[in-house]
Short mmCIF file of N, CA and C and ligand atoms in Angstrom, two decimals:
data_model
loop_
_atom_site.label_atom_id
_atom_site.label_comp_id
_atom_site.label_asym_id
_atom_site.label_seq_id
_atom_site.Cartn_x
_atom_site.Cartn_y
_atom_site.Cartn_z
N MET A 1 86.05 115.61 99.10
CA MET A 1 85.35 115.16 100.31
C MET A 1 85.67 113.69 100.59
N ASP A 2 85.80 113.38 101.84
CA ASP A 2 86.05 111.99 102.24
C ASP A 2 84.82 111.14 101.91
N ASP A 3 85.00 110.04 101.15
CA ASP A 3 83.84 109.22 100.79
C ASP A 3 83.76 107.95 101.62
N SER A 4 84.44 107.92 102.78
CA SER A 4 84.34 106.77 103.69
C SER A 4 82.90 106.62 104.15
N THR A 5 82.56 105.43 104.63
CA THR A 5 81.23 105.25 105.22
C THR A 5 81.09 106.12 106.47
N LEU A 6 79.84 106.41 106.82
CA LEU A 6 79.62 107.14 108.07
C LEU A 6 80.14 106.32 109.25
N THR A 7 79.96 104.99 109.17
CA THR A 7 80.46 104.14 110.25
C THR A 7 81.96 104.37 110.45
N ALA A 8 82.73 104.37 109.38
CA ALA A 8 84.18 104.55 109.50
C ALA A 8 84.53 105.95 110.02
N LEU A 9 83.83 106.96 109.50
CA LEU A 9 84.13 108.34 109.92
C LEU A 9 83.80 108.55 111.40
N MET A 10 82.66 108.03 111.82
CA MET A 10 82.24 108.27 113.20
C MET A 10 83.04 107.41 114.18
N GLU A 11 83.42 106.20 113.77
CA GLU A 11 84.30 105.39 114.64
C GLU A 11 85.64 106.09 114.82
N ARG A 12 86.12 106.71 113.76
CA ARG A 12 87.39 107.44 113.86
C ARG A 12 87.26 108.56 114.90
N GLU A 13 86.11 109.24 114.88
CA GLU A 13 85.89 110.29 115.89
C GLU A 13 85.87 109.72 117.31
N HIS A 14 85.24 108.54 117.48
CA HIS A 14 85.25 107.92 118.82
C HIS A 14 86.68 107.74 119.30
N HIS A 15 87.55 107.26 118.42
CA HIS A 15 88.93 107.02 118.83
C HIS A 15 89.63 108.34 119.16
N GLU A 16 89.36 109.39 118.38
CA GLU A 16 89.99 110.69 118.64
C GLU A 16 89.55 111.23 120.00
N VAL A 17 88.26 111.07 120.32
CA VAL A 17 87.75 111.55 121.61
C VAL A 17 88.42 110.77 122.75
N ASP A 18 88.44 109.44 122.63
CA ASP A 18 89.06 108.60 123.68
C ASP A 18 90.52 109.00 123.89
N GLU A 19 91.23 109.22 122.79
CA GLU A 19 92.65 109.57 122.91
C GLU A 19 92.82 110.94 123.56
N ALA A 20 91.95 111.88 123.22
CA ALA A 20 92.07 113.22 123.81
C ALA A 20 91.83 113.17 125.33
N ILE A 21 90.86 112.35 125.76
CA ILE A 21 90.60 112.21 127.20
C ILE A 21 91.79 111.50 127.87
N ALA A 22 92.29 110.43 127.23
CA ALA A 22 93.43 109.70 127.79
C ALA A 22 94.66 110.61 127.89
N ASP A 23 94.87 111.47 126.88
CA ASP A 23 96.01 112.41 126.92
C ASP A 23 95.87 113.35 128.11
N PHE A 24 94.65 113.81 128.35
CA PHE A 24 94.42 114.71 129.47
C PHE A 24 94.72 114.00 130.79
N VAL A 25 94.24 112.76 130.94
CA VAL A 25 94.48 112.00 132.18
C VAL A 25 95.98 111.77 132.35
N GLN A 26 96.68 111.46 131.26
CA GLN A 26 98.13 111.27 131.33
C GLN A 26 98.81 112.55 131.81
N GLY A 27 98.34 113.69 131.31
CA GLY A 27 98.90 114.98 131.75
C GLY A 27 98.69 115.19 133.24
N LEU A 28 97.51 114.79 133.74
CA LEU A 28 97.24 114.91 135.18
C LEU A 28 98.22 114.06 135.97
N ARG A 29 98.44 112.83 135.51
CA ARG A 29 99.34 111.92 136.22
C ARG A 29 100.74 112.49 136.30
N GLU A 30 101.11 113.22 135.26
CA GLU A 30 102.45 113.79 135.22
C GLU A 30 102.49 115.13 135.95
N GLY A 31 101.39 115.47 136.62
CA GLY A 31 101.36 116.68 137.42
C GLY A 31 101.17 117.94 136.61
N ASP A 32 100.69 117.77 135.40
CA ASP A 32 100.55 118.91 134.51
C ASP A 32 99.07 119.04 134.14
N VAL A 33 98.36 119.87 134.86
CA VAL A 33 96.93 120.04 134.59
C VAL A 33 96.78 120.94 133.37
N ARG A 34 96.63 120.29 132.23
CA ARG A 34 96.62 121.03 130.98
C ARG A 34 95.19 121.34 130.56
N HIS A 35 94.78 122.52 130.92
CA HIS A 35 93.41 122.93 130.58
C HIS A 35 93.19 122.85 129.07
N ALA A 36 94.24 123.16 128.30
CA ALA A 36 94.08 123.16 126.84
C ALA A 36 93.69 121.78 126.37
N ASP A 37 94.27 120.73 126.96
CA ASP A 37 93.96 119.37 126.52
C ASP A 37 92.54 118.98 126.89
N LEU A 38 92.09 119.40 128.08
CA LEU A 38 90.70 119.12 128.43
C LEU A 38 89.78 119.88 127.49
N GLY A 39 90.19 121.08 127.13
CA GLY A 39 89.41 121.87 126.17
C GLY A 39 89.29 121.15 124.84
N ARG A 40 90.38 120.51 124.40
CA ARG A 40 90.34 119.78 123.13
C ARG A 40 89.39 118.59 123.23
N ALA A 41 89.51 117.83 124.32
CA ALA A 41 88.62 116.67 124.50
C ALA A 41 87.17 117.13 124.57
N THR A 42 86.94 118.23 125.27
CA THR A 42 85.57 118.74 125.44
C THR A 42 84.99 119.15 124.10
N SER A 43 85.76 119.91 123.31
CA SER A 43 85.17 120.38 122.05
C SER A 43 84.99 119.24 121.07
N LEU A 44 85.93 118.27 121.05
CA LEU A 44 85.76 117.12 120.15
C LEU A 44 84.52 116.32 120.51
N LEU A 45 84.32 116.07 121.81
CA LEU A 45 83.20 115.23 122.24
C LEU A 45 81.87 115.95 122.03
N GLN A 46 81.81 117.22 122.39
CA GLN A 46 80.55 117.95 122.22
C GLN A 46 80.19 118.07 120.74
N ARG A 47 81.20 118.30 119.90
CA ARG A 47 80.95 118.43 118.45
C ARG A 47 80.48 117.09 117.88
N HIS A 48 81.06 116.00 118.37
CA HIS A 48 80.65 114.67 117.90
C HIS A 48 79.18 114.40 118.24
N ILE A 49 78.81 114.73 119.47
CA ILE A 49 77.41 114.54 119.88
C ILE A 49 76.49 115.43 119.04
N TYR A 50 76.95 116.65 118.75
CA TYR A 50 76.16 117.55 117.90
C TYR A 50 75.93 116.94 116.52
N ILE A 51 76.98 116.38 115.92
CA ILE A 51 76.85 115.78 114.58
C ILE A 51 75.77 114.70 114.61
N GLU A 52 75.79 113.88 115.66
CA GLU A 52 74.80 112.81 115.74
C GLU A 52 73.38 113.35 115.91
N GLU A 53 73.23 114.27 116.85
CA GLU A 53 71.87 114.74 117.16
C GLU A 53 71.32 115.67 116.08
N ALA A 54 72.20 116.39 115.38
CA ALA A 54 71.72 117.33 114.37
C ALA A 54 71.59 116.70 112.99
N PHE A 55 72.46 115.73 112.66
CA PHE A 55 72.50 115.25 111.27
C PHE A 55 72.15 113.77 111.10
N ILE A 56 72.45 112.95 112.10
CA ILE A 56 72.28 111.50 111.92
C ILE A 56 70.99 111.00 112.56
N PHE A 57 70.72 111.44 113.77
CA PHE A 57 69.55 110.89 114.48
C PHE A 57 68.21 111.32 113.85
N PRO A 58 68.04 112.59 113.42
CA PRO A 58 66.71 112.95 112.88
C PRO A 58 66.27 112.08 111.70
N PRO A 59 67.14 111.82 110.70
CA PRO A 59 66.65 110.95 109.61
C PRO A 59 66.43 109.52 110.06
N LEU A 60 67.20 109.03 111.04
CA LEU A 60 66.96 107.66 111.54
C LEU A 60 65.62 107.59 112.28
N ARG A 61 65.35 108.64 113.05
CA ARG A 61 64.07 108.68 113.77
C ARG A 61 62.92 108.72 112.75
N ALA A 62 63.09 109.48 111.68
CA ALA A 62 62.06 109.57 110.65
C ALA A 62 61.83 108.22 109.97
N LYS A 63 62.85 107.37 109.99
CA LYS A 63 62.72 106.02 109.41
C LYS A 63 62.18 105.01 110.42
N GLY A 64 61.84 105.47 111.62
CA GLY A 64 61.18 104.59 112.58
C GLY A 64 62.02 104.10 113.74
N MET A 65 63.28 104.54 113.82
CA MET A 65 64.15 104.08 114.93
C MET A 65 63.93 104.95 116.17
N LEU A 66 62.74 104.90 116.70
CA LEU A 66 62.40 105.83 117.79
C LEU A 66 63.07 105.43 119.10
N ALA A 67 62.87 104.18 119.54
CA ALA A 67 63.40 103.77 120.85
C ALA A 67 64.93 103.77 120.88
N PRO A 68 65.61 103.21 119.88
CA PRO A 68 67.09 103.23 119.93
C PRO A 68 67.66 104.64 119.98
N ILE A 69 67.04 105.57 119.25
CA ILE A 69 67.57 106.94 119.24
C ILE A 69 67.32 107.60 120.59
N LEU A 70 66.18 107.32 121.21
CA LEU A 70 65.93 107.88 122.54
C LEU A 70 66.97 107.38 123.54
N VAL A 71 67.30 106.09 123.46
CA VAL A 71 68.34 105.54 124.34
C VAL A 71 69.67 106.27 124.10
N MET A 72 70.02 106.47 122.84
CA MET A 72 71.28 107.15 122.52
C MET A 72 71.28 108.58 123.07
N GLU A 73 70.14 109.28 122.93
CA GLU A 73 70.09 110.66 123.41
C GLU A 73 70.16 110.72 124.94
N ARG A 74 69.55 109.75 125.60
CA ARG A 74 69.64 109.74 127.08
C ARG A 74 71.09 109.51 127.51
N GLU A 75 71.76 108.60 126.81
CA GLU A 75 73.17 108.36 127.16
C GLU A 75 74.02 109.60 126.86
N HIS A 76 73.73 110.30 125.76
CA HIS A 76 74.43 111.57 125.51
C HIS A 76 74.24 112.52 126.69
N GLY A 77 73.01 112.57 127.22
CA GLY A 77 72.75 113.47 128.35
C GLY A 77 73.64 113.14 129.53
N GLN A 78 73.76 111.84 129.84
CA GLN A 78 74.62 111.43 130.96
C GLN A 78 76.09 111.77 130.66
N ILE A 79 76.53 111.47 129.44
CA ILE A 79 77.92 111.76 129.05
C ILE A 79 78.18 113.27 129.14
N TRP A 80 77.23 114.06 128.68
CA TRP A 80 77.37 115.53 128.68
C TRP A 80 77.54 116.03 130.11
N ARG A 81 76.71 115.50 131.03
CA ARG A 81 76.79 115.94 132.44
C ARG A 81 78.10 115.51 133.07
N THR A 82 78.58 114.32 132.74
CA THR A 82 79.87 113.88 133.29
C THR A 82 81.00 114.78 132.77
N LEU A 83 80.95 115.11 131.49
CA LEU A 83 81.96 116.01 130.92
C LEU A 83 81.89 117.38 131.59
N ASP A 84 80.68 117.89 131.82
CA ASP A 84 80.53 119.16 132.54
C ASP A 84 81.16 119.07 133.93
N ALA A 85 80.96 117.92 134.60
CA ALA A 85 81.48 117.75 135.96
C ALA A 85 83.01 117.77 135.94
N VAL A 86 83.62 117.12 134.95
CA VAL A 86 85.09 117.14 134.84
C VAL A 86 85.56 118.59 134.68
N ASN A 87 84.91 119.31 133.78
CA ASN A 87 85.32 120.70 133.54
C ASN A 87 85.15 121.57 134.78
N LEU A 88 84.05 121.32 135.51
CA LEU A 88 83.79 122.09 136.73
C LEU A 88 84.88 121.82 137.77
N GLU A 89 85.21 120.54 137.93
CA GLU A 89 86.21 120.16 138.94
C GLU A 89 87.59 120.71 138.56
N VAL A 90 87.94 120.66 137.30
CA VAL A 90 89.23 121.21 136.86
C VAL A 90 89.23 122.72 137.02
N GLY A 91 88.11 123.35 136.63
CA GLY A 91 88.03 124.80 136.70
C GLY A 91 88.09 125.32 138.11
N SER A 92 87.46 124.60 139.05
CA SER A 92 87.43 125.08 140.44
C SER A 92 88.75 124.83 141.15
N GLY A 93 89.47 123.78 140.70
CA GLY A 93 90.74 123.46 141.35
C GLY A 93 90.59 122.90 142.74
N THR A 94 89.34 122.75 143.22
CA THR A 94 89.14 122.31 144.60
C THR A 94 88.96 120.80 144.72
N ALA A 95 88.71 120.14 143.60
CA ALA A 95 88.42 118.71 143.67
C ALA A 95 89.32 117.95 142.71
N ALA A 96 90.56 118.42 142.59
CA ALA A 96 91.45 117.87 141.57
C ALA A 96 91.65 116.37 141.73
N ASP A 97 91.61 115.89 142.98
CA ASP A 97 91.84 114.46 143.19
C ASP A 97 90.77 113.59 142.54
N SER A 98 89.59 114.15 142.38
CA SER A 98 88.49 113.36 141.81
C SER A 98 88.51 113.34 140.29
N VAL A 99 89.35 114.18 139.68
CA VAL A 99 89.28 114.33 138.23
C VAL A 99 89.65 113.05 137.47
N PRO A 100 90.75 112.35 137.83
CA PRO A 100 91.04 111.12 137.09
C PRO A 100 89.91 110.09 137.19
N ASP A 101 89.32 109.95 138.39
CA ASP A 101 88.20 109.01 138.53
C ASP A 101 87.02 109.43 137.67
N ARG A 102 86.76 110.71 137.64
CA ARG A 102 85.64 111.22 136.83
C ARG A 102 85.92 110.98 135.34
N CYS A 103 87.18 111.11 134.95
CA CYS A 103 87.53 110.84 133.54
C CYS A 103 87.36 109.36 133.22
N GLN A 104 87.69 108.48 134.18
CA GLN A 104 87.47 107.05 133.96
C GLN A 104 85.99 106.76 133.82
N GLN A 105 85.17 107.43 134.64
CA GLN A 105 83.71 107.27 134.52
C GLN A 105 83.26 107.70 133.11
N LEU A 106 83.80 108.82 132.64
CA LEU A 106 83.44 109.32 131.30
C LEU A 106 83.84 108.31 130.23
N LEU A 107 85.06 107.77 130.33
CA LEU A 107 85.52 106.80 129.33
C LEU A 107 84.64 105.54 129.35
N HIS A 108 84.22 105.14 130.56
CA HIS A 108 83.35 103.97 130.67
C HIS A 108 81.99 104.25 130.02
N GLU A 109 81.42 105.41 130.32
CA GLU A 109 80.12 105.75 129.73
C GLU A 109 80.22 105.81 128.20
N LEU A 110 81.34 106.32 127.70
CA LEU A 110 81.54 106.38 126.25
C LEU A 110 81.66 104.98 125.66
N GLN A 111 82.35 104.10 126.37
CA GLN A 111 82.53 102.74 125.84
C GLN A 111 81.19 102.02 125.72
N VAL A 112 80.39 102.13 126.78
CA VAL A 112 79.07 101.48 126.77
C VAL A 112 78.22 102.03 125.61
N HIS A 113 78.30 103.34 125.43
CA HIS A 113 77.52 104.02 124.38
C HIS A 113 78.04 103.63 122.99
N ASN A 114 79.35 103.72 122.81
CA ASN A 114 79.92 103.47 121.48
C ASN A 114 79.75 102.01 121.06
N ASP A 115 79.71 101.12 122.06
CA ASP A 115 79.51 99.70 121.76
C ASP A 115 78.13 99.43 121.16
N LYS A 116 77.21 100.38 121.31
CA LYS A 116 75.91 100.25 120.64
C LYS A 116 75.90 101.03 119.31
N GLU A 117 76.48 102.22 119.33
CA GLU A 117 76.47 103.02 118.09
C GLU A 117 77.21 102.31 116.96
N GLU A 118 78.37 101.76 117.27
CA GLU A 118 79.23 101.26 116.18
C GLU A 118 78.63 100.05 115.47
N PRO A 119 78.07 99.05 116.19
CA PRO A 119 77.50 97.92 115.44
C PRO A 119 76.05 98.11 115.00
N ILE A 120 75.32 99.09 115.60
CA ILE A 120 73.88 99.18 115.34
C ILE A 120 73.51 100.50 114.65
N ILE A 121 73.84 101.63 115.31
CA ILE A 121 73.33 102.91 114.83
C ILE A 121 74.03 103.36 113.54
N TYR A 122 75.34 103.31 113.51
CA TYR A 122 76.05 103.82 112.32
C TYR A 122 75.79 102.96 111.07
N PRO A 123 75.79 101.62 111.19
CA PRO A 123 75.45 100.85 109.98
C PRO A 123 74.03 101.16 109.47
N GLN A 124 73.11 101.41 110.39
CA GLN A 124 71.77 101.80 109.97
C GLN A 124 71.81 103.15 109.27
N ALA A 125 72.65 104.06 109.75
CA ALA A 125 72.79 105.37 109.09
C ALA A 125 73.33 105.18 107.67
N ASP A 126 74.34 104.31 107.52
CA ASP A 126 74.86 104.06 106.18
C ASP A 126 73.80 103.45 105.27
N ALA A 127 72.91 102.63 105.86
CA ALA A 127 71.90 101.95 105.04
C ALA A 127 70.71 102.86 104.72
N LEU A 128 70.35 103.76 105.64
CA LEU A 128 69.06 104.44 105.54
C LEU A 128 69.15 105.92 105.16
N LEU A 129 70.27 106.59 105.45
CA LEU A 129 70.33 108.02 105.13
C LEU A 129 70.44 108.22 103.62
N THR A 130 69.86 109.30 103.14
CA THR A 130 70.00 109.65 101.72
C THR A 130 71.42 110.12 101.45
N ASP A 131 71.78 110.16 100.16
CA ASP A 131 73.13 110.65 99.83
C ASP A 131 73.31 112.08 100.30
N SER A 132 72.28 112.90 100.20
CA SER A 132 72.45 114.29 100.62
C SER A 132 72.57 114.40 102.13
N ASP A 133 71.85 113.53 102.88
CA ASP A 133 72.04 113.50 104.34
C ASP A 133 73.47 113.11 104.68
N LYS A 134 74.00 112.11 103.97
CA LYS A 134 75.38 111.67 104.24
C LYS A 134 76.38 112.76 103.88
N ASP A 135 76.13 113.47 102.75
CA ASP A 135 77.03 114.57 102.38
C ASP A 135 77.03 115.65 103.45
N ALA A 136 75.86 115.89 104.06
CA ALA A 136 75.79 116.92 105.11
C ALA A 136 76.66 116.53 106.30
N VAL A 137 76.64 115.23 106.65
CA VAL A 137 77.49 114.76 107.75
C VAL A 137 78.96 114.95 107.38
N ARG A 138 79.32 114.51 106.17
CA ARG A 138 80.73 114.59 105.76
C ARG A 138 81.20 116.04 105.69
N ASP A 139 80.35 116.93 105.15
CA ASP A 139 80.71 118.35 105.08
C ASP A 139 80.95 118.90 106.47
N PHE A 140 80.06 118.53 107.41
CA PHE A 140 80.21 119.08 108.76
C PHE A 140 81.49 118.55 109.41
N ILE A 141 81.75 117.24 109.25
CA ILE A 141 82.98 116.68 109.82
C ILE A 141 84.19 117.43 109.27
N ASP A 142 84.16 117.73 107.96
CA ASP A 142 85.29 118.43 107.33
C ASP A 142 85.49 119.82 107.89
N SER A 143 84.41 120.58 108.04
CA SER A 143 84.60 122.02 108.25
C SER A 143 83.54 122.69 109.10
N GLY A 144 82.63 121.91 109.68
CA GLY A 144 81.53 122.53 110.41
C GLY A 144 81.92 122.95 111.82
N THR A 145 81.18 123.93 112.33
CA THR A 145 81.38 124.41 113.70
C THR A 145 80.07 124.28 114.45
N MET A 146 80.13 123.67 115.64
CA MET A 146 78.93 123.55 116.47
C MET A 146 78.43 124.94 116.86
N PRO A 147 77.12 125.18 116.81
CA PRO A 147 76.61 126.50 117.22
C PRO A 147 77.00 126.83 118.67
N ASP A 148 77.34 128.09 118.91
CA ASP A 148 77.67 128.53 120.27
C ASP A 148 76.53 128.22 121.21
N GLY A 149 76.88 127.65 122.37
CA GLY A 149 75.87 127.44 123.41
C GLY A 149 74.98 126.24 123.20
N TRP A 150 75.21 125.47 122.12
CA TRP A 150 74.38 124.29 121.88
C TRP A 150 74.59 123.27 123.00
N VAL A 151 73.50 122.66 123.47
CA VAL A 151 73.62 121.52 124.40
C VAL A 151 72.76 120.38 123.86
N CYS A 152 73.11 119.16 124.23
CA CYS A 152 72.42 118.01 123.67
C CYS A 152 70.99 117.92 124.24
N ALA A 153 70.16 117.15 123.55
CA ALA A 153 68.72 117.14 123.82
C ALA A 153 68.40 116.78 125.27
N GLN A 154 69.15 115.83 125.84
CA GLN A 154 68.82 115.31 127.17
C GLN A 154 69.82 115.80 128.23
N ALA A 155 70.52 116.90 127.96
CA ALA A 155 71.56 117.36 128.89
C ALA A 155 71.01 117.66 130.27
N ALA A 156 69.78 118.15 130.33
CA ALA A 156 69.23 118.60 131.61
C ALA A 156 68.34 117.56 132.28
N ASN A 157 68.25 116.36 131.69
CA ASN A 157 67.26 115.38 132.19
C ASN A 157 67.89 114.25 132.99
N GLY A 158 68.82 114.58 133.88
CA GLY A 158 69.47 113.53 134.66
C GLY A 158 68.72 113.19 135.92
FE1 FE2 B 1 76.51 109.14 120.45
FE1 FE2 B 2 79.21 108.55 118.62
#
């Protein structure tokens, strides 16, 4: 099992998500609407949010980080809806011109969000989670699958 800090593991995921979205936008620019690439970005991002809401946020909330976790979950809700909008626009094929702008919006929302998680939330997770909580995160990153149909806590509260 990877024994890196949660901060390092989760920051790596942020970079993978950003790269997958950027690859998709690059494909659009080259005139190649690659649904498979958007699918990769979508599953990486949704799975990342699942890891946080299922494994990292509950123990932090139990340690008293109520307001910061609520802010993170609200931002997940906005990110989730923007990602849904990109998928809808690509799937319908009727609003293709708006897709790159929508992807830029998504990347911006992620940057604002990650700029709080990386210096604040993840170091707190490394400091406060038990070893077994951390092992659960690492195990899931290695081999876990997000439950079918799972949506983030604030997905519908826009
Ligand atoms: Fe997050
Ligand atoms: Fe994150």
